[in-house]
Amino acid sequence: MPHASLTVDPSFVVGAVDRRLFGSFVEHLGRAVYDGIYEPAHATADEDGFRKDVIELVRELGVSTVRYPGGNFVSGYRWEDGVGPVADRPRRLDLAWHSLETNEIGLDEFARWSAKAGTELMLAVNLGTRGVQEALDLLEYANVRSGSTLADLRVANGTPDPHGVVLWCLGNEMDGPWQLGHRSADDYGKLAAQTARAMRQLDPGVRLIACGSSNRQMPTFGAWERTVLEHTYDEIDYLSCHAYYHETPGDLPGFLASPVDMDRFIESVAATIDHVRALRPGRRRVDISFDEWNVWYVDRYHDEDKVTDPQVWPVAPRILEDSYTVADAVVVGGLLMSLLRHADRVTAASMAQLVNVIAPIMTEPGGPSWRQTTFFPFATTSRLARGETLSVSVAGPTYSTAAYGDVPLVDAVATHDAAAGSTAVFLVNRSVDASATVSVDVSRAPGATSVAEAVTLWDDDPHARNTLDQPNRVGLRPTPSAVVDGGELRVTLPPVSWTAVSLG
Ligand code: AHR
């Protein structure tokens, strides 16, 4: 049986685990909003038309921030369409997803939903078809108390208190040719810097995120980051990263190694940030906001499948509704481990997305909601990963992949919360056919003398999933093999599995 070992030592700190690492994303896309979080005719709907069963699941998921309203959608969005009396709101053609946007839900409604779900609202401004003025207008509407036209408009629309939005994305994926208003790095960098300066003049408390590359495979990756940072470094707080992964038939071992790609992605963007930082005076730091990440079977969604004729663009179509497997969830758990491993550089992140659209939560109109497999590692990591990430180095076997070369068979990350006296260890076994034993020296972790909780996500069938018909087919299982004895945690990991152990 393969064996791996590591040491957990609270003196080897990587960085504080920012709660904003456990963010998510709701875009006006498919059934994320309409027939997702919002379904006024549903039996669980509250006075605002929001599904209470979904709100409960979002709370259980442990989501910290929610990015809104896009995504590609935001690059054609007029935020004014979504405020004021609902009956007066325009119906607009959404060019990003070839859908009809009814604007029943806009900023004020979504902010109400976000508060009910216990999440922090993160907004994106449209830098595709719009610019500095519209970003300022939205900021005034959202964050100014009263006494100016747009702030008073919000009050008149029934929201007396400002939304107090801190996190703002300066556009979305502006390097992508598919994006409305797509620009060169130079043009985007100048626009983002101007917008950032203007927004700070209005509200110095905002924290701003400039667009990095849409993914690491973009031909401009690296150069885009450098140029955008050269324009914006002194104005922004974060640079974004986006990455989606999926299993290619016949290459489950390669798919399970996807977090290795995320590690390299983060490290190369961090190197570019350091490069630009080194060229200027001052100590200002720019962090990474990994504000779109997940497993997404993007090949199943083709541009050719989009309805061409705008006469018949549908409202809330069933698109991007991936059904996730156990293997997908093991990768999601591993991607969260990659984010935690880089807690010194990645201080905000959003799993894309939250409900129905490449989502951990699914709903059926007039019917139930359920947890996808990917729900479990997210909810458990959000609950247990507290305090600081510790640097651990895993000694163990490797295996060979076509995409990433030799990669560790067992991956591990540990967090330690000194105030609570608790330690958590997250583990993945990437072997497709063998269990692996792991020993963790926890003798230097105060209070790590017993297992408080140990759960594993695995199944005899790594492609098992939860569906409308079988919503509870896959779930977390207890891990009886996890024991602490003489300062050592020992645990056995089944093949294709993700495990969390909480000690103390
Ligand atoms: O999350 C789905 C889409 O993926 C988003 O709209 C876009 O930003 C990304 O390409």
Coordinates of C-alpha atoms and ligand atoms in Angstrom, one line a residue:
M1 CA 0.0 0.0 0.0
P2 CA 1.5 3.5 -0.9
H3 CA 2.5 5.5 2.2
A4 CA 3.0 9.2 2.7
S5 CA 4.2 11.2 5.7
L6 CA 4.2 14.8 6.8
T7 CA 4.8 17.0 9.8
V8 CA 2.4 19.6 11.2
D9 CA 4.3 22.3 13.0
P10 CA 2.5 25.6 14.0
S11 CA 5.7 27.5 13.8
F12 CA 5.8 27.1 10.0
V13 CA 3.1 29.5 9.0
V14 CA 2.2 30.3 5.4
G15 CA -0.4 32.9 6.1
A16 CA -3.8 33.6 7.8
V17 CA -6.8 31.8 6.2
D18 CA -8.9 34.7 5.0
R19 CA -12.6 33.9 5.2
R20 CA -13.0 35.5 1.8
L21 CA -11.3 32.4 0.4
F22 CA -14.7 30.7 0.7
G23 CA -16.6 32.9 -1.7
S24 CA -18.9 31.9 -4.5
F25 CA -20.5 33.5 -7.5
V26 CA -24.1 34.2 -8.8
E27 CA -24.3 35.3 -12.3
H28 CA -27.5 36.2 -14.3
L29 CA -26.9 33.1 -16.3
G30 CA -29.2 30.1 -16.9
R31 CA -31.2 29.2 -13.8
A32 CA -28.8 30.7 -11.2
V33 CA -31.1 33.6 -10.3
Y34 CA -34.5 32.8 -11.8
D35 CA -35.7 29.3 -10.8
G36 CA -32.5 29.1 -8.6
I37 CA -32.3 31.5 -5.7
Y38 CA -35.6 33.2 -6.8
E39 CA -38.8 31.4 -7.4
P40 CA -41.8 33.3 -5.9
A41 CA -44.2 30.5 -6.6
H42 CA -42.2 27.9 -4.7
A43 CA -43.6 26.4 -1.5
T44 CA -40.5 27.6 0.5
A45 CA -40.5 31.1 -1.0
D46 CA -40.2 34.0 1.5
E47 CA -41.8 37.4 1.3
D48 CA -39.2 38.5 -1.4
G49 CA -39.7 35.4 -3.5
F50 CA -36.4 33.7 -2.4
R51 CA -36.3 30.0 -1.9
K52 CA -35.7 29.4 1.8
D53 CA -34.5 25.8 1.2
V54 CA -31.7 27.3 -1.0
I55 CA -30.8 29.9 1.6
E56 CA -30.4 27.2 4.2
L57 CA -28.1 25.2 1.9
V58 CA -26.0 28.3 1.1
R59 CA -25.6 28.8 4.9
E60 CA -24.7 25.1 5.4
L61 CA -22.1 25.5 2.5
G62 CA -20.4 28.2 4.5
V63 CA -20.1 30.8 1.8
S64 CA -18.4 34.0 2.8
T65 CA -18.7 36.3 -0.2
V66 CA -20.9 36.2 -3.4
R67 CA -19.7 37.8 -6.6
Y68 CA -22.5 39.3 -8.6
P69 CA -24.0 39.8 -11.3
G70 CA -21.3 38.3 -13.6
G71 CA -19.3 37.0 -15.3
N72 CA -19.7 37.6 -19.0
F73 CA -23.2 38.9 -18.3
V74 CA -21.8 42.0 -16.6
S75 CA -20.1 43.3 -19.7
G76 CA -23.4 44.2 -21.3
Y77 CA -25.3 45.0 -18.1
R78 CA -27.0 48.3 -17.3
W79 CA -27.3 48.2 -13.5
E80 CA -30.1 50.9 -13.6
D81 CA -32.3 48.3 -15.4
G82 CA -32.4 46.3 -12.1
V83 CA -33.6 49.0 -9.7
G84 CA -36.9 50.7 -9.0
P85 CA -40.4 49.3 -9.4
V86 CA -40.2 45.8 -10.9
A87 CA -43.2 46.4 -13.2
D88 CA -41.3 49.3 -14.9
R89 CA -38.1 47.4 -15.5
P90 CA -37.0 46.7 -19.1
R91 CA -36.6 43.3 -20.6
R92 CA -33.2 43.1 -22.2
L93 CA -31.3 40.8 -24.6
D94 CA -28.3 39.3 -22.8
L95 CA -25.7 38.9 -25.5
A96 CA -23.4 36.8 -23.4
W97 CA -25.8 33.9 -22.9
H98 CA -28.4 34.6 -25.6
S99 CA -31.1 34.9 -23.0
L100 CA -33.9 37.3 -22.2
E101 CA -33.2 39.2 -18.9
T102 CA -36.4 40.3 -17.1
N103 CA -34.5 42.3 -14.5
E104 CA -36.9 41.1 -11.8
I105 CA -33.9 40.8 -9.6
G106 CA -31.3 43.6 -9.4
L107 CA -28.9 45.1 -6.9
D108 CA -31.3 45.8 -4.1
E109 CA -33.0 42.5 -4.2
F110 CA -29.8 40.6 -4.5
A111 CA -28.3 42.5 -1.6
R112 CA -31.3 41.5 0.5
W113 CA -30.8 37.8 -0.6
S114 CA -27.1 38.0 0.3
A115 CA -27.9 39.3 3.8
K116 CA -30.4 36.5 4.3
A117 CA -27.8 34.0 3.2
G118 CA -25.2 35.5 5.6
T119 CA -22.8 36.4 2.8
E120 CA -20.8 39.5 1.8
L121 CA -21.8 41.1 -1.5
M122 CA -18.9 41.5 -4.1
L123 CA -20.0 43.5 -7.1
A124 CA -18.6 43.7 -10.6
V125 CA -18.8 46.8 -12.7
N126 CA -19.3 46.8 -16.5
L127 CA -16.1 47.8 -18.2
G128 CA -17.1 46.1 -21.5
T129 CA -19.8 48.4 -22.9
R130 CA -19.5 51.0 -20.2
G131 CA -16.9 53.0 -18.3
V132 CA -15.8 55.2 -15.4
Q133 CA -19.1 57.2 -15.2
E134 CA -21.4 54.2 -14.9
A135 CA -19.1 52.6 -12.3
L136 CA -19.2 55.8 -10.3
D137 CA -23.0 55.9 -10.6
L138 CA -23.3 52.4 -9.3
L139 CA -21.0 53.1 -6.5
E140 CA -22.9 56.2 -5.5
Y141 CA -26.2 54.2 -5.6
A142 CA -24.8 51.4 -3.6
N143 CA -22.6 53.0 -1.0
V144 CA -23.5 56.7 -0.4
R145 CA -26.0 57.1 2.5
S146 CA -28.2 59.9 1.1
G147 CA -28.3 63.5 -0.1
S148 CA -27.2 62.9 -3.7
T149 CA -29.5 61.9 -6.5
L150 CA -28.5 58.3 -6.9
A151 CA -28.2 57.6 -3.2
D152 CA -31.6 59.2 -2.7
L153 CA -32.9 57.0 -5.5
R154 CA -31.9 53.9 -3.6
V155 CA -33.6 55.3 -0.5
A156 CA -36.7 56.0 -2.6
N157 CA -36.5 52.5 -4.0
G158 CA -36.9 51.1 -0.5
T159 CA -33.4 50.5 0.7
P160 CA -32.6 53.2 3.3
D161 CA -29.2 51.9 4.3
P162 CA -26.3 51.9 1.9
H163 CA -25.2 48.4 0.8
G164 CA -21.6 49.2 2.0
V165 CA -20.0 47.0 -0.7
V166 CA -16.2 46.7 -0.2
L167 CA -15.1 44.3 -2.9
W168 CA -15.5 45.5 -6.6
C169 CA -14.3 43.7 -9.7
L170 CA -13.2 46.1 -12.4
G171 CA -14.9 44.3 -15.3
N172 CA -14.7 40.6 -16.2
E173 CA -12.3 38.6 -18.3
M174 CA -11.4 41.6 -20.5
D175 CA -8.7 39.6 -22.2
G176 CA -11.2 37.2 -23.8
P177 CA -12.3 37.8 -27.4
W178 CA -15.8 36.5 -26.4
Q179 CA -16.2 39.4 -23.9
L180 CA -18.3 42.4 -24.9
G181 CA -15.9 45.3 -25.1
H182 CA -12.8 43.0 -25.1
R183 CA -9.6 45.1 -25.0
S184 CA -5.9 44.9 -25.3
A185 CA -4.0 44.7 -21.9
D186 CA -2.8 48.3 -22.5
D187 CA -6.3 49.7 -23.1
Y188 CA -7.9 47.7 -20.3
G189 CA -5.1 48.6 -17.9
K190 CA -5.6 52.3 -18.5
L191 CA -9.4 52.1 -18.2
A192 CA -9.1 49.9 -15.0
A193 CA -6.6 52.4 -13.4
Q194 CA -8.9 55.4 -14.3
T195 CA -11.9 53.6 -12.9
A196 CA -10.1 52.6 -9.8
R197 CA -8.9 56.1 -9.1
A198 CA -12.3 57.6 -9.6
M199 CA -14.0 55.0 -7.4
R200 CA -11.5 55.6 -4.6
Q201 CA -12.2 59.3 -4.8
L202 CA -15.8 58.6 -4.1
D203 CA -15.3 55.8 -1.5
P204 CA -11.7 55.3 -0.1
G205 CA -12.9 52.1 1.6
V206 CA -13.4 50.0 -1.5
R207 CA -11.1 47.1 -2.4
L208 CA -10.6 46.7 -6.1
I209 CA -9.9 43.7 -8.3
A210 CA -8.4 44.1 -11.7
C211 CA -8.9 41.4 -14.3
G212 CA -6.1 38.9 -14.8
S213 CA -6.2 36.4 -17.6
S214 CA -9.4 34.3 -18.2
N215 CA -7.3 31.2 -17.9
R216 CA -3.7 30.1 -18.0
Q217 CA -4.0 28.8 -21.6
M218 CA -4.7 32.3 -23.0
P219 CA -2.1 33.2 -25.5
T220 CA -1.5 36.5 -23.7
F221 CA -1.2 34.9 -20.2
G222 CA 1.7 36.5 -18.3
A223 CA 2.1 39.4 -20.6
W224 CA -1.5 40.5 -19.9
E225 CA -0.9 40.4 -16.1
R226 CA 2.4 42.4 -16.4
T227 CA 0.9 45.1 -18.6
V228 CA -2.3 45.4 -16.5
L229 CA -0.3 45.6 -13.3
E230 CA 2.0 48.3 -14.8
H231 CA -1.0 50.5 -15.2
T232 CA -2.9 49.6 -12.1
Y233 CA -0.5 48.5 -9.4
D234 CA -0.9 51.6 -7.2
E235 CA -4.7 51.6 -7.6
I236 CA -5.8 48.0 -7.0
D237 CA -5.8 45.5 -4.2
Y238 CA -6.2 42.2 -6.1
L239 CA -5.5 40.8 -9.5
S240 CA -7.9 38.0 -10.5
C241 CA -7.3 34.5 -11.6
H242 CA -9.9 32.2 -13.3
A243 CA -9.5 28.4 -13.9
Y244 CA -11.9 25.6 -14.7
Y245 CA -10.9 21.9 -15.0
H246 CA -12.7 18.8 -16.3
E247 CA -12.0 15.1 -16.7
T248 CA -11.0 13.9 -20.1
P249 CA -12.4 10.4 -20.8
G250 CA -9.6 7.9 -20.1
D251 CA -7.5 10.3 -18.0
L252 CA -8.8 10.2 -14.5
P253 CA -5.3 10.3 -13.0
G254 CA -4.4 13.5 -15.0
F255 CA -7.7 15.1 -13.9
L256 CA -7.1 14.3 -10.2
A257 CA -3.8 16.3 -10.6
S258 CA -5.6 19.5 -11.6
P259 CA -4.7 21.2 -8.3
V260 CA -1.0 21.0 -9.4
D261 CA -2.0 23.3 -12.3
M262 CA -3.7 25.7 -9.9
D263 CA -0.5 25.7 -7.7
R264 CA 1.6 26.6 -10.8
F265 CA -0.9 29.2 -12.0
I266 CA -1.0 31.0 -8.6
E267 CA 2.8 30.9 -8.3
S268 CA 3.4 32.4 -11.8
V269 CA 0.8 35.2 -11.2
A270 CA 2.5 35.9 -7.8
A271 CA 5.9 36.0 -9.6
T272 CA 4.5 38.6 -12.0
I273 CA 3.0 40.7 -9.2
D274 CA 6.4 40.6 -7.4
H275 CA 8.2 41.6 -10.7
V276 CA 6.0 44.7 -11.1
R277 CA 6.3 45.5 -7.4
A278 CA 10.1 45.3 -7.6
L279 CA 10.1 48.0 -10.3
R280 CA 8.4 50.6 -8.1
P281 CA 9.0 52.3 -4.8
G282 CA 6.8 51.6 -1.8
R283 CA 5.6 48.5 -0.1
R284 CA 2.0 48.3 -1.4
R285 CA 0.9 44.6 -1.9
V286 CA -1.4 43.3 -4.5
D287 CA -3.0 39.9 -3.6
I288 CA -4.7 37.4 -5.8
S289 CA -8.5 37.1 -6.0
F290 CA -9.2 33.6 -7.5
D291 CA -12.7 34.7 -8.3
E292 CA -13.7 31.9 -10.7
W293 CA -12.6 28.4 -10.1
N294 CA -14.3 25.0 -10.3
V295 CA -14.8 21.8 -12.3
W296 CA -16.7 22.8 -15.5
Y297 CA -17.4 20.5 -18.4
V298 CA -17.1 23.4 -20.7
D299 CA -16.9 21.2 -23.8
R300 CA -20.5 20.3 -23.2
Y301 CA -21.6 23.9 -23.8
H302 CA -21.0 25.0 -27.4
D303 CA -21.5 28.5 -28.8
E304 CA -23.4 26.7 -31.7
D305 CA -26.0 25.5 -29.2
K306 CA -26.9 29.1 -28.4
V307 CA -30.3 30.2 -29.8
T308 CA -29.4 32.5 -32.7
D309 CA -32.7 34.4 -33.2
P310 CA -33.0 37.1 -30.5
Q311 CA -36.8 36.9 -31.1
V312 CA -36.8 33.7 -29.1
W313 CA -34.0 34.0 -26.6
P314 CA -35.3 32.2 -23.5
V315 CA -35.7 33.4 -19.9
A316 CA -33.5 31.4 -17.6
P317 CA -32.6 28.4 -19.9
R318 CA -31.2 25.2 -18.5
I319 CA -27.6 25.8 -19.4
L320 CA -24.2 24.9 -17.8
E321 CA -26.1 22.5 -15.4
D322 CA -23.2 20.1 -14.9
S323 CA -23.9 17.0 -12.7
Y324 CA -20.8 16.4 -10.6
T325 CA -19.2 13.1 -9.8
V326 CA -17.2 11.9 -6.8
A327 CA -14.0 12.4 -8.8
D328 CA -15.1 16.0 -9.5
A329 CA -15.6 16.6 -5.8
V330 CA -12.2 15.1 -5.0
V331 CA -10.7 17.7 -7.4
V332 CA -12.8 20.5 -5.9
G333 CA -11.4 19.5 -2.5
G334 CA -7.9 19.5 -3.9
L335 CA -8.4 23.0 -5.5
L336 CA -9.5 24.3 -2.1
M337 CA -6.3 22.8 -0.7
S338 CA -4.3 24.7 -3.4
L339 CA -6.0 28.0 -2.4
L340 CA -5.2 27.3 1.3
R341 CA -1.6 26.4 0.5
H342 CA -1.2 29.9 -1.0
A343 CA -2.9 31.8 1.8
D344 CA -0.1 34.3 1.8
R345 CA -1.0 35.3 -1.8
V346 CA -4.6 34.3 -2.4
T347 CA -6.8 36.2 0.0
A348 CA -10.1 36.1 -1.8
A349 CA -11.7 33.4 -4.0
S350 CA -15.1 32.5 -5.5
M351 CA -16.1 29.0 -6.5
A352 CA -18.1 29.5 -9.7
Q353 CA -20.9 29.2 -9.3
L354 CA -23.5 28.7 -6.5
V355 CA -26.9 27.5 -7.7
N356 CA -27.8 25.4 -10.8
V357 CA -25.0 26.8 -13.0
I358 CA -21.9 24.7 -12.5
A359 CA -23.0 24.7 -8.9
P360 CA -22.8 22.8 -5.7
I361 CA -26.6 23.4 -5.1
M362 CA -29.3 22.2 -7.6
T363 CA -33.0 23.1 -7.6
E364 CA -36.0 21.9 -9.5
P365 CA -38.8 24.4 -10.2
G366 CA -41.7 23.6 -7.8
G367 CA -39.5 20.7 -6.5
P368 CA -36.6 20.0 -4.2
S369 CA -33.1 21.3 -3.9
W370 CA -30.1 19.1 -3.3
R371 CA -26.4 19.0 -2.7
Q372 CA -24.1 18.0 -5.5
T373 CA -20.9 16.0 -4.6
T374 CA -18.9 19.2 -4.8
F375 CA -20.9 20.6 -1.9
F376 CA -19.3 18.4 0.7
P377 CA -15.5 19.3 0.4
F378 CA -16.4 23.0 0.2
A379 CA -18.7 23.0 3.2
T380 CA -16.3 21.0 5.3
T381 CA -13.2 23.0 4.4
S382 CA -15.0 26.3 5.0
R383 CA -16.0 25.0 8.5
L384 CA -12.7 23.5 9.5
A385 CA -9.9 25.5 7.8
R386 CA -9.4 28.2 10.5
G387 CA -6.5 30.2 11.7
E388 CA -3.4 29.9 9.6
T389 CA -2.2 27.6 6.9
L390 CA 0.9 25.7 7.9
S391 CA 3.7 24.7 5.5
V392 CA 3.8 21.0 5.2
S393 CA 5.9 19.0 2.9
V394 CA 4.6 15.5 2.0
A395 CA 7.1 12.7 1.6
G396 CA 5.6 10.0 -0.5
P397 CA 5.2 8.3 -3.9
T398 CA 4.5 10.2 -7.1
Y399 CA 2.9 9.2 -10.4
S400 CA 3.3 10.4 -13.9
T401 CA 0.8 12.6 -15.8
A402 CA 0.8 13.7 -19.4
A403 CA -0.1 17.3 -18.5
Y404 CA 1.8 18.0 -15.4
G405 CA 4.7 15.4 -15.3
D406 CA 5.3 13.6 -12.0
V407 CA 2.9 14.7 -9.3
P408 CA 2.4 13.5 -5.6
L409 CA 0.0 10.6 -5.2
V410 CA -1.1 12.0 -1.8
D411 CA -1.7 15.7 -1.4
A412 CA -2.0 17.4 2.1
V413 CA -2.6 20.8 3.7
A414 CA -2.9 21.7 7.3
T415 CA -4.4 24.7 9.2
H416 CA -4.0 25.6 12.8
D417 CA -6.1 27.9 14.9
A418 CA -4.0 28.9 17.9
A419 CA -6.9 30.7 19.7
A420 CA -9.2 27.7 19.4
G421 CA -6.4 25.2 19.9
S422 CA -7.6 23.2 16.9
T423 CA -5.8 21.8 13.9
A424 CA -7.2 20.5 10.7
V425 CA -5.5 18.3 8.1
F426 CA -7.0 17.9 4.5
L427 CA -5.8 15.0 2.4
V428 CA -6.4 13.6 -1.1
N429 CA -5.4 10.2 -2.4
R430 CA -5.1 10.5 -6.2
S431 CA -4.5 6.8 -6.8
V432 CA -7.3 5.4 -9.0
D433 CA -6.9 1.8 -7.6
A434 CA -5.0 1.7 -4.3
S435 CA -5.7 2.9 -0.8
A436 CA -2.8 4.9 0.8
T437 CA -1.8 5.1 4.4
V438 CA -0.7 8.5 5.8
S439 CA 1.2 9.3 9.0
V440 CA 1.2 12.9 10.3
D441 CA 3.6 14.0 13.1
V442 CA 1.3 16.2 15.1
S443 CA 3.4 16.2 18.3
R444 CA 4.3 19.9 17.9
A445 CA 0.6 21.0 17.5
P446 CA -0.8 22.0 20.9
G447 CA -3.9 20.1 21.7
A448 CA -3.7 17.8 18.7
T449 CA -4.1 14.7 20.9
S450 CA -7.3 13.2 19.5
V451 CA -9.5 13.1 16.5
A452 CA -12.5 15.4 16.9
E453 CA -13.9 14.7 13.4
A454 CA -12.8 12.7 10.4
V455 CA -14.8 12.4 7.2
T456 CA -14.0 11.1 3.7
L457 CA -15.6 11.6 0.4
W458 CA -15.3 8.5 -1.8
D459 CA -17.3 5.8 -3.4
D460 CA -16.7 2.4 -5.1
D461 CA -17.8 4.2 -8.2
P462 CA -15.7 7.4 -8.7
H463 CA -18.3 8.6 -11.2
A464 CA -21.3 8.3 -8.8
R465 CA -23.3 11.5 -8.4
N466 CA -26.4 13.0 -6.7
T467 CA -29.4 13.6 -9.0
L468 CA -33.0 14.7 -8.7
D469 CA -34.0 11.0 -8.4
Q470 CA -31.1 10.1 -6.1
P471 CA -30.2 13.3 -4.2
N472 CA -28.4 11.5 -1.4
R473 CA -26.5 8.8 -3.4
V474 CA -23.1 10.4 -2.4
G475 CA -22.2 12.0 0.9
L476 CA -19.4 12.2 3.4
R477 CA -18.5 9.0 5.3
P478 CA -16.9 8.7 8.7
T479 CA -13.2 7.8 8.7
P480 CA -12.7 5.2 11.5
S481 CA -9.1 4.6 10.5
A482 CA -8.1 8.1 11.7
V483 CA -6.5 7.8 15.1
V484 CA -3.9 9.9 17.1
D485 CA -1.4 7.8 19.0
G486 CA 1.8 9.0 20.6
G487 CA 1.8 12.3 18.7
E488 CA 1.1 10.7 15.3
L489 CA -2.1 10.9 13.3
R490 CA -2.6 7.8 11.2
V491 CA -5.2 7.5 8.5
T492 CA -6.0 5.3 5.5
L493 CA -7.3 7.0 2.4
P494 CA -9.3 5.0 -0.2
P495 CA -8.6 5.5 -3.9
V496 CA -9.9 8.7 -5.5
S497 CA -10.8 10.2 -2.1
W498 CA -10.8 13.5 -0.2
T499 CA -10.5 13.5 3.6
A500 CA -10.7 16.1 6.4
V501 CA -9.5 15.4 9.9
S502 CA -10.0 17.9 12.7
L503 CA -7.8 17.4 15.8
G504 CA -8.1 18.8 19.3
Ligands
AHR1 O1 -18.8 31.0 -14.9 C1 -19.2 31.0 -16.2 C2 -18.4 32.0 -17.1 O2 -17.1 31.6 -17.1 C3 -18.4 33.4 -16.6 O3 -19.5 34.1 -17.1 C4 -17.1 33.9 -17.3 O4 -16.5 35.0 -16.6 C5 -16.2 32.7 -17.4 O5 -15.7 32.6 -18.7

